[in-house]
Each structure stands twice: as structure tokens, then as C-alpha cells.
PDB file with SEQRES, HELIX, SHEET and CRYST1 records, atoms N, CA, C and O in Angstrom:
SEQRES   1 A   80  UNK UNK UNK UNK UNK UNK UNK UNK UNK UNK UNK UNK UNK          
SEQRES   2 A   80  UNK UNK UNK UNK UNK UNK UNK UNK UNK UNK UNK UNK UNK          
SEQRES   3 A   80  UNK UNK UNK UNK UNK UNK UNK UNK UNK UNK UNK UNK UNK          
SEQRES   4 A   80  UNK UNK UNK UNK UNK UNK UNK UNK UNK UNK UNK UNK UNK          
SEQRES   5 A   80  UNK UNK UNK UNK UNK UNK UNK UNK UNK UNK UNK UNK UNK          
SEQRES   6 A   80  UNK UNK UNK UNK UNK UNK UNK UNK UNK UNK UNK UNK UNK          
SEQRES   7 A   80  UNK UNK                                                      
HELIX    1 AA1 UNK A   22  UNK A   38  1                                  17    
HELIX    2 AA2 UNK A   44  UNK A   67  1                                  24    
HELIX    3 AA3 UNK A   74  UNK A   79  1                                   6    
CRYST1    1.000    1.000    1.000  90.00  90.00  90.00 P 1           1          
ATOM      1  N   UNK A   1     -47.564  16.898 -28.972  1.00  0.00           N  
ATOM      2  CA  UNK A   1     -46.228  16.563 -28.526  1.00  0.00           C  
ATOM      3  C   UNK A   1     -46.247  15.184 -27.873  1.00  0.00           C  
ATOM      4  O   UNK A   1     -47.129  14.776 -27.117  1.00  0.00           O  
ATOM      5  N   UNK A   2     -45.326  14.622 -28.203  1.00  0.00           N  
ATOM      6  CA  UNK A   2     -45.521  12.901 -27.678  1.00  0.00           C  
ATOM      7  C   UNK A   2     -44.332  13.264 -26.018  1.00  0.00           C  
ATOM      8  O   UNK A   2     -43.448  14.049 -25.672  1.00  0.00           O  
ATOM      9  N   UNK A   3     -45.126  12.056 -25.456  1.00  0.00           N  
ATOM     10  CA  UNK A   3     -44.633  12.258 -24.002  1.00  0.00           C  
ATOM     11  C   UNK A   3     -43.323  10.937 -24.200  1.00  0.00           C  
ATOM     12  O   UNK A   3     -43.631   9.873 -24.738  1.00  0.00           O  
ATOM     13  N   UNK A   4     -42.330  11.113 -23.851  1.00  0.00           N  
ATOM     14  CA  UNK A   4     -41.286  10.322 -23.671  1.00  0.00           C  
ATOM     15  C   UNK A   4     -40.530  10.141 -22.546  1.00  0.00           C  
ATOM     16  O   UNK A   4     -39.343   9.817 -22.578  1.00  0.00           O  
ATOM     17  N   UNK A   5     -41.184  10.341 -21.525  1.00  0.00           N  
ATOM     18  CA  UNK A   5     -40.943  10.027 -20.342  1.00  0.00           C  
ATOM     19  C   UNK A   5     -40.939   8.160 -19.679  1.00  0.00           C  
ATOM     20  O   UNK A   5     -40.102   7.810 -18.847  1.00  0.00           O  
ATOM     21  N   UNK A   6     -42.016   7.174 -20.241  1.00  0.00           N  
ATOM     22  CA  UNK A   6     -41.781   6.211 -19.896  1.00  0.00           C  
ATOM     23  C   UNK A   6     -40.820   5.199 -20.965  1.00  0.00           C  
ATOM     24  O   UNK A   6     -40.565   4.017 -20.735  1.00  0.00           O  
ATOM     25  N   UNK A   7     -40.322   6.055 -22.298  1.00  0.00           N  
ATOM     26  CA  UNK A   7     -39.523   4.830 -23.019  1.00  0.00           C  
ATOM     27  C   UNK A   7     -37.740   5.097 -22.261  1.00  0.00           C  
ATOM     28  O   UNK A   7     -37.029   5.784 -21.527  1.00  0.00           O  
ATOM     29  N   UNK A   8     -37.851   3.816 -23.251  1.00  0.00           N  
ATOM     30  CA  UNK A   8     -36.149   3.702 -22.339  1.00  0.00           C  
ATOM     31  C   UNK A   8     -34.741   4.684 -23.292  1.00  0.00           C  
ATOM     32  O   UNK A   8     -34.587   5.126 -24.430  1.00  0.00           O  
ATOM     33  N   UNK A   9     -33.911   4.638 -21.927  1.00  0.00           N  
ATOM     34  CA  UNK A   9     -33.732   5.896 -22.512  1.00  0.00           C  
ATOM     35  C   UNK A   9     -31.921   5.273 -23.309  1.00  0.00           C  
ATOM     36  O   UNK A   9     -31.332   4.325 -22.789  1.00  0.00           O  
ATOM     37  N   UNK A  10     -31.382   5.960 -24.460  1.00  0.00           N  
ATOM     38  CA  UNK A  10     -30.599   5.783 -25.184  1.00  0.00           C  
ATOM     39  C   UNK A  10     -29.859   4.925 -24.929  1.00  0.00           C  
ATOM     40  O   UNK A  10     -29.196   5.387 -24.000  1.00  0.00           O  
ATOM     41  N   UNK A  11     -29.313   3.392 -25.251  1.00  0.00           N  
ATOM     42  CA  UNK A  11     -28.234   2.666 -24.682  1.00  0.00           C  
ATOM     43  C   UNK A  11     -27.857   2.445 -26.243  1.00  0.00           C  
ATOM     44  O   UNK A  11     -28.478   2.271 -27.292  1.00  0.00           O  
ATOM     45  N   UNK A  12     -26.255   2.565 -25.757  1.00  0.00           N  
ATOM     46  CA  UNK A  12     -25.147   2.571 -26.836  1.00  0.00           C  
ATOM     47  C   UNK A  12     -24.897   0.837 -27.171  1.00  0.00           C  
ATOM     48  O   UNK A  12     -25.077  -0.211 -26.550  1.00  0.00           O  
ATOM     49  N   UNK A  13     -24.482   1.155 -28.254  1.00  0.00           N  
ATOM     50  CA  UNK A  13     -23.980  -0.510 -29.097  1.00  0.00           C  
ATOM     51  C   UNK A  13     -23.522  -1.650 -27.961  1.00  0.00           C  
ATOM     52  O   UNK A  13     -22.979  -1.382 -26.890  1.00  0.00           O  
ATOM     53  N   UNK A  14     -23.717  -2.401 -28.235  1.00  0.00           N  
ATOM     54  CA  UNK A  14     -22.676  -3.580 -27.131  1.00  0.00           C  
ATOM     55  C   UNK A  14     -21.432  -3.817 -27.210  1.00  0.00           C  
ATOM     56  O   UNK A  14     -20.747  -4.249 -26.283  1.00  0.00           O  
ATOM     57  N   UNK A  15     -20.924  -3.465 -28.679  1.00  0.00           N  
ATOM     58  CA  UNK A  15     -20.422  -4.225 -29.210  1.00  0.00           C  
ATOM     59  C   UNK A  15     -19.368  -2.748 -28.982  1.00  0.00           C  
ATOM     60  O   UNK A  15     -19.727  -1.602 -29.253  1.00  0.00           O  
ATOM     61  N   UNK A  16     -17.878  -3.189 -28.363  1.00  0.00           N  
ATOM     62  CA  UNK A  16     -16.902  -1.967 -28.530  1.00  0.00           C  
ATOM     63  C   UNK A  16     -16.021  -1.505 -29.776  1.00  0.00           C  
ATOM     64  O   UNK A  16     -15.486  -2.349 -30.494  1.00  0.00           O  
ATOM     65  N   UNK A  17     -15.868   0.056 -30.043  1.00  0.00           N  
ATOM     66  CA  UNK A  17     -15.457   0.083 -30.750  1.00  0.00           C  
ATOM     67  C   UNK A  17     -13.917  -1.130 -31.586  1.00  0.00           C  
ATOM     68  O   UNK A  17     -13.168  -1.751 -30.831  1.00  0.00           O  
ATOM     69  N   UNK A  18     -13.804  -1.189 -32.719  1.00  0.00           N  
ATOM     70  CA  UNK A  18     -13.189  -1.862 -32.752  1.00  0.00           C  
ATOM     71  C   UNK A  18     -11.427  -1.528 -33.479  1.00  0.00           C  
ATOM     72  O   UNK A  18     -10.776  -2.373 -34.093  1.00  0.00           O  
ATOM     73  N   UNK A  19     -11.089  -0.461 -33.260  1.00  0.00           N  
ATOM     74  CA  UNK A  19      -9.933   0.615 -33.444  1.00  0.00           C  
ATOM     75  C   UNK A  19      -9.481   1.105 -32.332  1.00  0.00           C  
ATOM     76  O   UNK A  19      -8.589   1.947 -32.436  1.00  0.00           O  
ATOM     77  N   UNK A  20      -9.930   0.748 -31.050  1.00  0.00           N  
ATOM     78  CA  UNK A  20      -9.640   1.080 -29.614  1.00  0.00           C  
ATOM     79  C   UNK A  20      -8.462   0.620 -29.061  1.00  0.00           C  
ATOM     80  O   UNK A  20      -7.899   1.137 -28.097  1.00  0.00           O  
ATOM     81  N   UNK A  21      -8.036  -0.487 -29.756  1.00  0.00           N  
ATOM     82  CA  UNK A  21      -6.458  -1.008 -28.997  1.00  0.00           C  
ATOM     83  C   UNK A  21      -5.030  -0.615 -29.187  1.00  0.00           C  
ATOM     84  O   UNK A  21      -4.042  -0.411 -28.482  1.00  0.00           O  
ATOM     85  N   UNK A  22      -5.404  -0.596 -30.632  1.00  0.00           N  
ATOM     86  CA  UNK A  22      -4.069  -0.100 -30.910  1.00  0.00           C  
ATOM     87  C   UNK A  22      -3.816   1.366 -30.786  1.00  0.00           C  
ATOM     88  O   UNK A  22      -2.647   1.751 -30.798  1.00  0.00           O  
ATOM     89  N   UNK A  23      -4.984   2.388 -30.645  1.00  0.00           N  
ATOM     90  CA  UNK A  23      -4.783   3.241 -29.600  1.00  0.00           C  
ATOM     91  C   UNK A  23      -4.601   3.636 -28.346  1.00  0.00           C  
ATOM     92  O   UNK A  23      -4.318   4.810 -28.107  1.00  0.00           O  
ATOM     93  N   UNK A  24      -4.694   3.011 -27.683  1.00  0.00           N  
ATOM     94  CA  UNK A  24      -3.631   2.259 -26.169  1.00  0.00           C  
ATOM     95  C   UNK A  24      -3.139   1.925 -26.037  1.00  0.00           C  
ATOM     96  O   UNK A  24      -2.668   2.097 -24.913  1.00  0.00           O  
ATOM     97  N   UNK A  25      -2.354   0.762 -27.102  1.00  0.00           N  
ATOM     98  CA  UNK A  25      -1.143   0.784 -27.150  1.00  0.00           C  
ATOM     99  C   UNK A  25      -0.112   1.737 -27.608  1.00  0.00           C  
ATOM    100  O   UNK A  25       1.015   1.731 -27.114  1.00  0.00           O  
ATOM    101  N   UNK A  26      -0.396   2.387 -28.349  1.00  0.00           N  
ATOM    102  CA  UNK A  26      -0.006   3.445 -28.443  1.00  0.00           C  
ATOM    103  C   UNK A  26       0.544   4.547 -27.897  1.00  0.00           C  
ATOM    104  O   UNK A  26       1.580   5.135 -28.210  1.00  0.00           O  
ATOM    105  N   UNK A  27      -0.402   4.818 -26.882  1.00  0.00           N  
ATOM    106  CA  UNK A  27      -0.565   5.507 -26.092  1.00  0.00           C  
ATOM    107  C   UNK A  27       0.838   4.877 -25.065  1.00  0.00           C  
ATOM    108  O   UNK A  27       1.731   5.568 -24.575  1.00  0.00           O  
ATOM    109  N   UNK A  28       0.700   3.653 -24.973  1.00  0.00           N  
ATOM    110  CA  UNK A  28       1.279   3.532 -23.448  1.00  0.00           C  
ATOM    111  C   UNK A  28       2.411   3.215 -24.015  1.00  0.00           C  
ATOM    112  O   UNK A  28       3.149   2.846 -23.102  1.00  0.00           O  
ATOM    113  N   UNK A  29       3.190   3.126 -25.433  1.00  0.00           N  
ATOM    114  CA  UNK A  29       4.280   3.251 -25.913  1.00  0.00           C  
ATOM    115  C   UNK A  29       4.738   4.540 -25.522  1.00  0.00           C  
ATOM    116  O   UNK A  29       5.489   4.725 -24.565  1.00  0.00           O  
ATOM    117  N   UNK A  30       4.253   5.492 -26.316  1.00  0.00           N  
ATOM    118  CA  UNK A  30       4.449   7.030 -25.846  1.00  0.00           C  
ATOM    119  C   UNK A  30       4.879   7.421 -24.208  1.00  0.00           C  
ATOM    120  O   UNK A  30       5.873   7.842 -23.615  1.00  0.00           O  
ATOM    121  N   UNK A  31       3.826   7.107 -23.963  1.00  0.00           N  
ATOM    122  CA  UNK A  31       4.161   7.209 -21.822  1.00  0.00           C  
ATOM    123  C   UNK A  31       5.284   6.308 -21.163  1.00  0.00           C  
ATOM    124  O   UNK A  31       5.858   6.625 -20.121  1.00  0.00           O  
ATOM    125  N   UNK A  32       5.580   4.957 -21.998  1.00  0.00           N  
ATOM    126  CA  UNK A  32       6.654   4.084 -21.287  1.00  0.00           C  
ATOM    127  C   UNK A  32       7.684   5.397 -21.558  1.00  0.00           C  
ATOM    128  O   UNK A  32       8.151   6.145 -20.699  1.00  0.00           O  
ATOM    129  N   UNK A  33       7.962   5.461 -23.508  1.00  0.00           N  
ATOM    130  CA  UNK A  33       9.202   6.165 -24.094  1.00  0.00           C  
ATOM    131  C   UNK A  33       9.440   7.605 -22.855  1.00  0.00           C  
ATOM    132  O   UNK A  33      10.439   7.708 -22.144  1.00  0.00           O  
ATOM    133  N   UNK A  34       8.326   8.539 -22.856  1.00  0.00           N  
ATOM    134  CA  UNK A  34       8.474   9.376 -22.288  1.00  0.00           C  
ATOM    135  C   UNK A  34       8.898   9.655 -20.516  1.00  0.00           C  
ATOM    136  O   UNK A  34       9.307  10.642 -19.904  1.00  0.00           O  
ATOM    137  N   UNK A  35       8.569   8.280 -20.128  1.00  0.00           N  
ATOM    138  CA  UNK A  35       9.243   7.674 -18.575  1.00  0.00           C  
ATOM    139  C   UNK A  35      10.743   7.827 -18.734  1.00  0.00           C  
ATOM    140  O   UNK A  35      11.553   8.632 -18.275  1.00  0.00           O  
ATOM    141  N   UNK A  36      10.829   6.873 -19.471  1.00  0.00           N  
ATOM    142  CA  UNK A  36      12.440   6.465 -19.341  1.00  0.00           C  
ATOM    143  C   UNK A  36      13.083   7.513 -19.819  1.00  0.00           C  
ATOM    144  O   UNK A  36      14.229   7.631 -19.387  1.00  0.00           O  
ATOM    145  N   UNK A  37      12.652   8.474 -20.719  1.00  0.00           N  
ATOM    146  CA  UNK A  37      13.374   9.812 -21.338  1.00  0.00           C  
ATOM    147  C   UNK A  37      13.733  10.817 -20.031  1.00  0.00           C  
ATOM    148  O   UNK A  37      14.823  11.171 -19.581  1.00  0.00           O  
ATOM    149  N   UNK A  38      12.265  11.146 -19.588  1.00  0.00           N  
ATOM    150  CA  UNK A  38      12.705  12.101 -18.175  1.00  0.00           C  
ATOM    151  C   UNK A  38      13.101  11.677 -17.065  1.00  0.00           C  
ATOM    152  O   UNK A  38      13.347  12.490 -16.173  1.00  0.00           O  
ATOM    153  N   UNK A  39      13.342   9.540 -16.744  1.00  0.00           N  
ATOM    154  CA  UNK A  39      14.325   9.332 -16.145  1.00  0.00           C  
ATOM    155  C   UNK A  39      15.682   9.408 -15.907  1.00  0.00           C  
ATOM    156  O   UNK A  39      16.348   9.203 -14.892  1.00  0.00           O  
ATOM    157  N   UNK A  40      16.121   9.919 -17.632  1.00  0.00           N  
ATOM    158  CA  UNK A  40      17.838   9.882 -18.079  1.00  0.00           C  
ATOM    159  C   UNK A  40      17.695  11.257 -17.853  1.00  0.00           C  
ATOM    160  O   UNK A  40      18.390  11.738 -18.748  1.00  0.00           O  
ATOM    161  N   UNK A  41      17.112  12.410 -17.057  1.00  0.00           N  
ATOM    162  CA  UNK A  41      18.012  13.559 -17.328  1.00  0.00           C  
ATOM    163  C   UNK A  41      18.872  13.947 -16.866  1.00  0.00           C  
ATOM    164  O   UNK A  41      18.801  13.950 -15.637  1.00  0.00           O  
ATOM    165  N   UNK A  42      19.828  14.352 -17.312  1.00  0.00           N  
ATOM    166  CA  UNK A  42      21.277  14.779 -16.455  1.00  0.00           C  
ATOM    167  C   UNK A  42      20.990  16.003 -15.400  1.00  0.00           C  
ATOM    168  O   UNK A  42      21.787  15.749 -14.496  1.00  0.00           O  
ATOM    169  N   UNK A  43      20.416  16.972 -15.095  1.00  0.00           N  
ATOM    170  CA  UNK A  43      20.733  18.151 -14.527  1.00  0.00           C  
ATOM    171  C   UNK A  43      19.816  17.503 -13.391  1.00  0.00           C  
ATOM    172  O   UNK A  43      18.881  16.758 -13.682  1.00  0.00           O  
ATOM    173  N   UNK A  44      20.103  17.794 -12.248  1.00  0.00           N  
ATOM    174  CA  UNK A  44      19.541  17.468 -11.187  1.00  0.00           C  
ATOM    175  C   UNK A  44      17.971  18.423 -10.820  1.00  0.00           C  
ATOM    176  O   UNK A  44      16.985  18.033 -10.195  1.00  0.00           O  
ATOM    177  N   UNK A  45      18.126  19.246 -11.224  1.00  0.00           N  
ATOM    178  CA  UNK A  45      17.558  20.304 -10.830  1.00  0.00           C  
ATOM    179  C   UNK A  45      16.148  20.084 -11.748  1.00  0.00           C  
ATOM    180  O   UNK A  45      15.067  20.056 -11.160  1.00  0.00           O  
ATOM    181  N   UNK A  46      16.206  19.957 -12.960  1.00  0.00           N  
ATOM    182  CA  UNK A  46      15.507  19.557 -13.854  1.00  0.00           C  
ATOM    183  C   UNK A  46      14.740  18.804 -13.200  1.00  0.00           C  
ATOM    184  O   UNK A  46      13.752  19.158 -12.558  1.00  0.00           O  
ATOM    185  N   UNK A  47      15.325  17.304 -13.386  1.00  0.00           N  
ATOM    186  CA  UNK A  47      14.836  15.968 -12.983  1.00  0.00           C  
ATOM    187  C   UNK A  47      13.863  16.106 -11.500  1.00  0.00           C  
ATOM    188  O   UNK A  47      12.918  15.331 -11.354  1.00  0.00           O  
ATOM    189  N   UNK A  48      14.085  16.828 -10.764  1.00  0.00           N  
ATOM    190  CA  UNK A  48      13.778  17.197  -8.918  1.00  0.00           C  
ATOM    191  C   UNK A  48      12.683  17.740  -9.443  1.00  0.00           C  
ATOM    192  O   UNK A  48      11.617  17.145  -9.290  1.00  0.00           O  
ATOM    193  N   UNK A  49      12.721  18.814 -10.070  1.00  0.00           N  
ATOM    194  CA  UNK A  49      11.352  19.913 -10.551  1.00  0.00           C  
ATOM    195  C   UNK A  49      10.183  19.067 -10.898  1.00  0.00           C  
ATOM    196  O   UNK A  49       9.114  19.030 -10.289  1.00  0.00           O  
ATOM    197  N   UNK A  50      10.609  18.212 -12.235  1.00  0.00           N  
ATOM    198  CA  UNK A  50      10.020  17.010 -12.688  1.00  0.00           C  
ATOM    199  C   UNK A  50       9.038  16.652 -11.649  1.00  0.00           C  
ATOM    200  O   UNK A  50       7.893  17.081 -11.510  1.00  0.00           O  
ATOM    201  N   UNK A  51       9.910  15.494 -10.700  1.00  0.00           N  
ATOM    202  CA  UNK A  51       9.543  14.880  -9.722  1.00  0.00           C  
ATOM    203  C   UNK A  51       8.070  15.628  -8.971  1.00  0.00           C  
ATOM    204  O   UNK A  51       6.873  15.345  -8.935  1.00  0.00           O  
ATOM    205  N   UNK A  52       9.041  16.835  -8.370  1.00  0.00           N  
ATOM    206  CA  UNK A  52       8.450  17.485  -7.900  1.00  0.00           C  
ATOM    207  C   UNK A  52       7.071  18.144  -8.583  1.00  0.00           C  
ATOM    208  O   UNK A  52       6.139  18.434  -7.831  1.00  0.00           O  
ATOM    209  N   UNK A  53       6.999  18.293  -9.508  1.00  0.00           N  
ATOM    210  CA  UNK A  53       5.410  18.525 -10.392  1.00  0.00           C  
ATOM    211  C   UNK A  53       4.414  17.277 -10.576  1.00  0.00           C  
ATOM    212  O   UNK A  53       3.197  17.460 -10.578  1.00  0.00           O  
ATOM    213  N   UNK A  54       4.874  16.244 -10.700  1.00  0.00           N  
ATOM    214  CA  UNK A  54       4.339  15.183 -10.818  1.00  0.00           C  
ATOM    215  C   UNK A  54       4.207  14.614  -9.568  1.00  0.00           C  
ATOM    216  O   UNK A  54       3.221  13.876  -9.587  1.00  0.00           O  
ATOM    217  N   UNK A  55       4.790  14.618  -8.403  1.00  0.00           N  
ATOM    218  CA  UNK A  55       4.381  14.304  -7.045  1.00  0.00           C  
ATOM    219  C   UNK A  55       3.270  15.379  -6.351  1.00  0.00           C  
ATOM    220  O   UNK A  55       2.330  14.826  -5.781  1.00  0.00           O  
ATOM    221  N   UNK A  56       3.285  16.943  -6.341  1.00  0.00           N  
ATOM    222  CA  UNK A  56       2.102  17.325  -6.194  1.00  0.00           C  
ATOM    223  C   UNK A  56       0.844  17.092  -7.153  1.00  0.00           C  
ATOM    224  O   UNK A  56      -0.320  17.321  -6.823  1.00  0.00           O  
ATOM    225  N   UNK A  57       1.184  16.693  -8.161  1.00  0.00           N  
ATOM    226  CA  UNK A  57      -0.458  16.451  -9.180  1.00  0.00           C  
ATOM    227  C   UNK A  57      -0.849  15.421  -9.040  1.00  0.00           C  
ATOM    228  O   UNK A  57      -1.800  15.115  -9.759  1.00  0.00           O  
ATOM    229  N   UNK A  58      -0.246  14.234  -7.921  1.00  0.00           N  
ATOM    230  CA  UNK A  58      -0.727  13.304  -7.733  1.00  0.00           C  
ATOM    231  C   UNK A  58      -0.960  13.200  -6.413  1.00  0.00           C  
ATOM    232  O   UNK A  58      -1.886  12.464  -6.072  1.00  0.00           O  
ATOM    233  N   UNK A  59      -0.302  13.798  -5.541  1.00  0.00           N  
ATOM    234  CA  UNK A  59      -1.148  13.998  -4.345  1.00  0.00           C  
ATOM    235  C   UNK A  59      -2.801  14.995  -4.639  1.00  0.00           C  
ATOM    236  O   UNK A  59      -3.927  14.609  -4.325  1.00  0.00           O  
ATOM    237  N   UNK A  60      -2.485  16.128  -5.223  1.00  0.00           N  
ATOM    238  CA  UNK A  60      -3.522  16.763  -5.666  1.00  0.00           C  
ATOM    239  C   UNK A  60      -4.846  15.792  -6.106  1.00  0.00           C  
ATOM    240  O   UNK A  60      -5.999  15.908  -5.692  1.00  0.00           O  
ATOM    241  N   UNK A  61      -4.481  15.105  -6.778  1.00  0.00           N  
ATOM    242  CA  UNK A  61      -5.944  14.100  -7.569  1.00  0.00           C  
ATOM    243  C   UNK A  61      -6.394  12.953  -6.186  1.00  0.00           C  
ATOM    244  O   UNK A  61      -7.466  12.760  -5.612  1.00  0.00           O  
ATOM    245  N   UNK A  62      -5.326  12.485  -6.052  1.00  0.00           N  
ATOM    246  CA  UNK A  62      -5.637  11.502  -5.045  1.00  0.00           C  
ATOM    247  C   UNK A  62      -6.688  12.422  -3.423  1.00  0.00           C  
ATOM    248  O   UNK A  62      -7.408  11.778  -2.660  1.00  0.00           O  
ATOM    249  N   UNK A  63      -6.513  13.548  -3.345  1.00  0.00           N  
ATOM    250  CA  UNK A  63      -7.224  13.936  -2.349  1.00  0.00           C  
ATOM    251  C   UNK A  63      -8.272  14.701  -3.021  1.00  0.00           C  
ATOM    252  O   UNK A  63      -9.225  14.873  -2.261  1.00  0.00           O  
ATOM    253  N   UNK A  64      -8.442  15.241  -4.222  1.00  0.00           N  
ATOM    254  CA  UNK A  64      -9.748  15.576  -4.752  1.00  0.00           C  
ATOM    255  C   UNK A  64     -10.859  14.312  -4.666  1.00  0.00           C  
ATOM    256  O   UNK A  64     -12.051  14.355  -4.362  1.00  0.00           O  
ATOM    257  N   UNK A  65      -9.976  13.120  -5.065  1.00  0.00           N  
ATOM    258  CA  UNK A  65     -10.741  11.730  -4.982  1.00  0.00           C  
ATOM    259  C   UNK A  65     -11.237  10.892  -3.832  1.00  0.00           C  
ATOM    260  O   UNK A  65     -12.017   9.962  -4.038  1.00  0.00           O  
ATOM    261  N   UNK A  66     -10.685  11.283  -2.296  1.00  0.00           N  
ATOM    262  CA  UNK A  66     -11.092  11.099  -1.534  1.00  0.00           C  
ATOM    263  C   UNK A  66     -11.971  12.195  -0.709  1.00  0.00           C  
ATOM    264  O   UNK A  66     -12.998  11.902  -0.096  1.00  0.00           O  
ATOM    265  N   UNK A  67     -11.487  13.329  -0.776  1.00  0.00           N  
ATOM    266  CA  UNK A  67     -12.924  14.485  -0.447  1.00  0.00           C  
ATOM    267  C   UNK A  67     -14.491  14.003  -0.541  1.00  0.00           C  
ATOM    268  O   UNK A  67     -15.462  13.769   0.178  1.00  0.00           O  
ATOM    269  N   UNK A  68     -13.948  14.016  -2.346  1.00  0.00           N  
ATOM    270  CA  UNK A  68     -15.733  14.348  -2.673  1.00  0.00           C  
ATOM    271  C   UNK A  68     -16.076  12.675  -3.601  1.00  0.00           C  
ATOM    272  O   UNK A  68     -17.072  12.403  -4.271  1.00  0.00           O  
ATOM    273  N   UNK A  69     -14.924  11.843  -3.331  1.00  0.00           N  
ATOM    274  CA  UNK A  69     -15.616  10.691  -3.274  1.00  0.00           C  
ATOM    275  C   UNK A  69     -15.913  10.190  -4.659  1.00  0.00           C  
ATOM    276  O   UNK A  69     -16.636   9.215  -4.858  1.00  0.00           O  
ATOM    277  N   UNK A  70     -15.416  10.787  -5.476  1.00  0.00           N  
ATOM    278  CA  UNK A  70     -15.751  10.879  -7.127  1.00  0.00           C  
ATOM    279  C   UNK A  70     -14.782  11.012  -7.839  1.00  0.00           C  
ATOM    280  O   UNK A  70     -14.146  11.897  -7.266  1.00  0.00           O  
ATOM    281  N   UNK A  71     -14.096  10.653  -8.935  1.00  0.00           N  
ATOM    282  CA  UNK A  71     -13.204  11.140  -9.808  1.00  0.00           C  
ATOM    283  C   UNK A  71     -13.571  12.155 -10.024  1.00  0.00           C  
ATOM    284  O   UNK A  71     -14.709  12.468  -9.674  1.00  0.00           O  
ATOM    285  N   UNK A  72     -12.515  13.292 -10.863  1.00  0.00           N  
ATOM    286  CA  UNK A  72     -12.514  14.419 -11.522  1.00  0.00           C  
ATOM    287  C   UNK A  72     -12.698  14.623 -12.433  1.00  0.00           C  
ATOM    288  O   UNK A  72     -11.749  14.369 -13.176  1.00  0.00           O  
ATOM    289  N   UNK A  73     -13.881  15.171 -13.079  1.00  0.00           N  
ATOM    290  CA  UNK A  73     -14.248  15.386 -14.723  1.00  0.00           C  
ATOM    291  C   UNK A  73     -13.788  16.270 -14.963  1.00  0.00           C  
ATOM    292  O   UNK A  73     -13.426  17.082 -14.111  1.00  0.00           O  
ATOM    293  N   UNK A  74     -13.611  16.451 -16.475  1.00  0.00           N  
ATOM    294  CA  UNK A  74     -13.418  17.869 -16.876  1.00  0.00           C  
ATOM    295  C   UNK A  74     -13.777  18.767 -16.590  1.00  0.00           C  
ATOM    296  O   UNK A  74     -13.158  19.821 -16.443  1.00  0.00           O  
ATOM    297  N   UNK A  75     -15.281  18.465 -16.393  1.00  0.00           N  
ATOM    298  CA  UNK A  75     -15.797  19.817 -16.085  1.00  0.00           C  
ATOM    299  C   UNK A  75     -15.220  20.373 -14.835  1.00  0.00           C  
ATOM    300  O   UNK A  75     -14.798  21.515 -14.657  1.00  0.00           O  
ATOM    301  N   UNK A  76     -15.278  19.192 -13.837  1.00  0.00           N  
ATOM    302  CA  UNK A  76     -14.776  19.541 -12.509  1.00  0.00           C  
ATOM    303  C   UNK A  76     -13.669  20.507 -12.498  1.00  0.00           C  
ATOM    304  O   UNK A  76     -13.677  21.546 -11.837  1.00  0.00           O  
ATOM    305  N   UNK A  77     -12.667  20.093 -13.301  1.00  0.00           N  
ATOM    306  CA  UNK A  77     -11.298  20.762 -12.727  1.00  0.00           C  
ATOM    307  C   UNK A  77     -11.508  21.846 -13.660  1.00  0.00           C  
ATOM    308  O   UNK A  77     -10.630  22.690 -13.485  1.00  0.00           O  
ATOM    309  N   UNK A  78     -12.383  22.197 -14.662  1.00  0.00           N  
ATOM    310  CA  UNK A  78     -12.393  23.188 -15.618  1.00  0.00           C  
ATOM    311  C   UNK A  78     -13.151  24.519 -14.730  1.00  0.00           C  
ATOM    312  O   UNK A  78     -12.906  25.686 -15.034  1.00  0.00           O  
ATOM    313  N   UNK A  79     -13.923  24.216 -13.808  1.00  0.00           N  
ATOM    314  CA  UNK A  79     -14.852  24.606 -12.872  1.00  0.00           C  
ATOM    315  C   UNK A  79     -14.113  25.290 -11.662  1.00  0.00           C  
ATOM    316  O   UNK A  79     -14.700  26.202 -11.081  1.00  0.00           O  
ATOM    317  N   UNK A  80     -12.990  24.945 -11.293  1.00  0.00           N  
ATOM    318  CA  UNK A  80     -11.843  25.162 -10.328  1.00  0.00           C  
ATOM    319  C   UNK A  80     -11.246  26.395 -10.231  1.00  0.00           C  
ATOM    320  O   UNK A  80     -10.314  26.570  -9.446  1.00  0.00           O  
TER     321      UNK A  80                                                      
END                                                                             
């Protein structure tokens, strides 16, 4: 059995994928469209709930992130 303890260990390409942008842009088309959509909603109640779900999931992350000092992986919150 060969010992592989002193070689170096796996480093990925340098070079970044190169199909990566226009999937972020993308993306942040989608998230602008979807802003301004659940900004126009008419029912108050709706729109508040909204708010209100998206203001605790961001207090929520923001104090998981200062606790333990780390972002949240999947695994993390899968682990929860």
C-alpha cells in the first residue's frame, strides 16, 4: 500500500468555470423580478406575512453567524 500522506493534496483548476456568469445573471434577474413582484402586492396581510418571514430568516442567519462565528452549511441547518 503506498503511503500518501506527504503528497499534496487535490487542488482544483485555476482557471474558473467558464458558464458561471450568465448563471448569475440569471439568477439575479429572477430575484430582482421576484422583489418587485412581492413588492406590488395588494392585500396587506399578505405583503406583512411576507415581510414578516423574511425579516425573521434574516435575523435568524445573521445570529447563527455571529454565535458560532461561521456561516451555515447545509449540513449545518440540515443537522438542526
Amino acid at each position: 500500500m503506498r503511503d500518501t500522506r506527504d503528497e499534496a493534496p487535490f487542488t482544483p483548476p485555476s482557471r474558473p468555470a467558464k458558464d458561471g456568469s450568465p448563471k448569475f445573471g440569471r439568477l439575479l434577474v429572477v430575484l430582482v423580478l421576484a422583489l418587485l413582484l412581492s413588492a406590488n402586492i395588494r392585500q396587506g396581510w399578505l405583503r406583512w406575512g411576507f415581510a414578516g418571514v423574511f425579516s425573521a430568516s434574516a435575523v435568524f442567519f445573521d445570529a447563527y453567524t455571529r454565535i458560532t462565528a461561521d456561516y451555515l452549511t447545509y449540513s449545518g441547518f440540515i443537522s438542526m
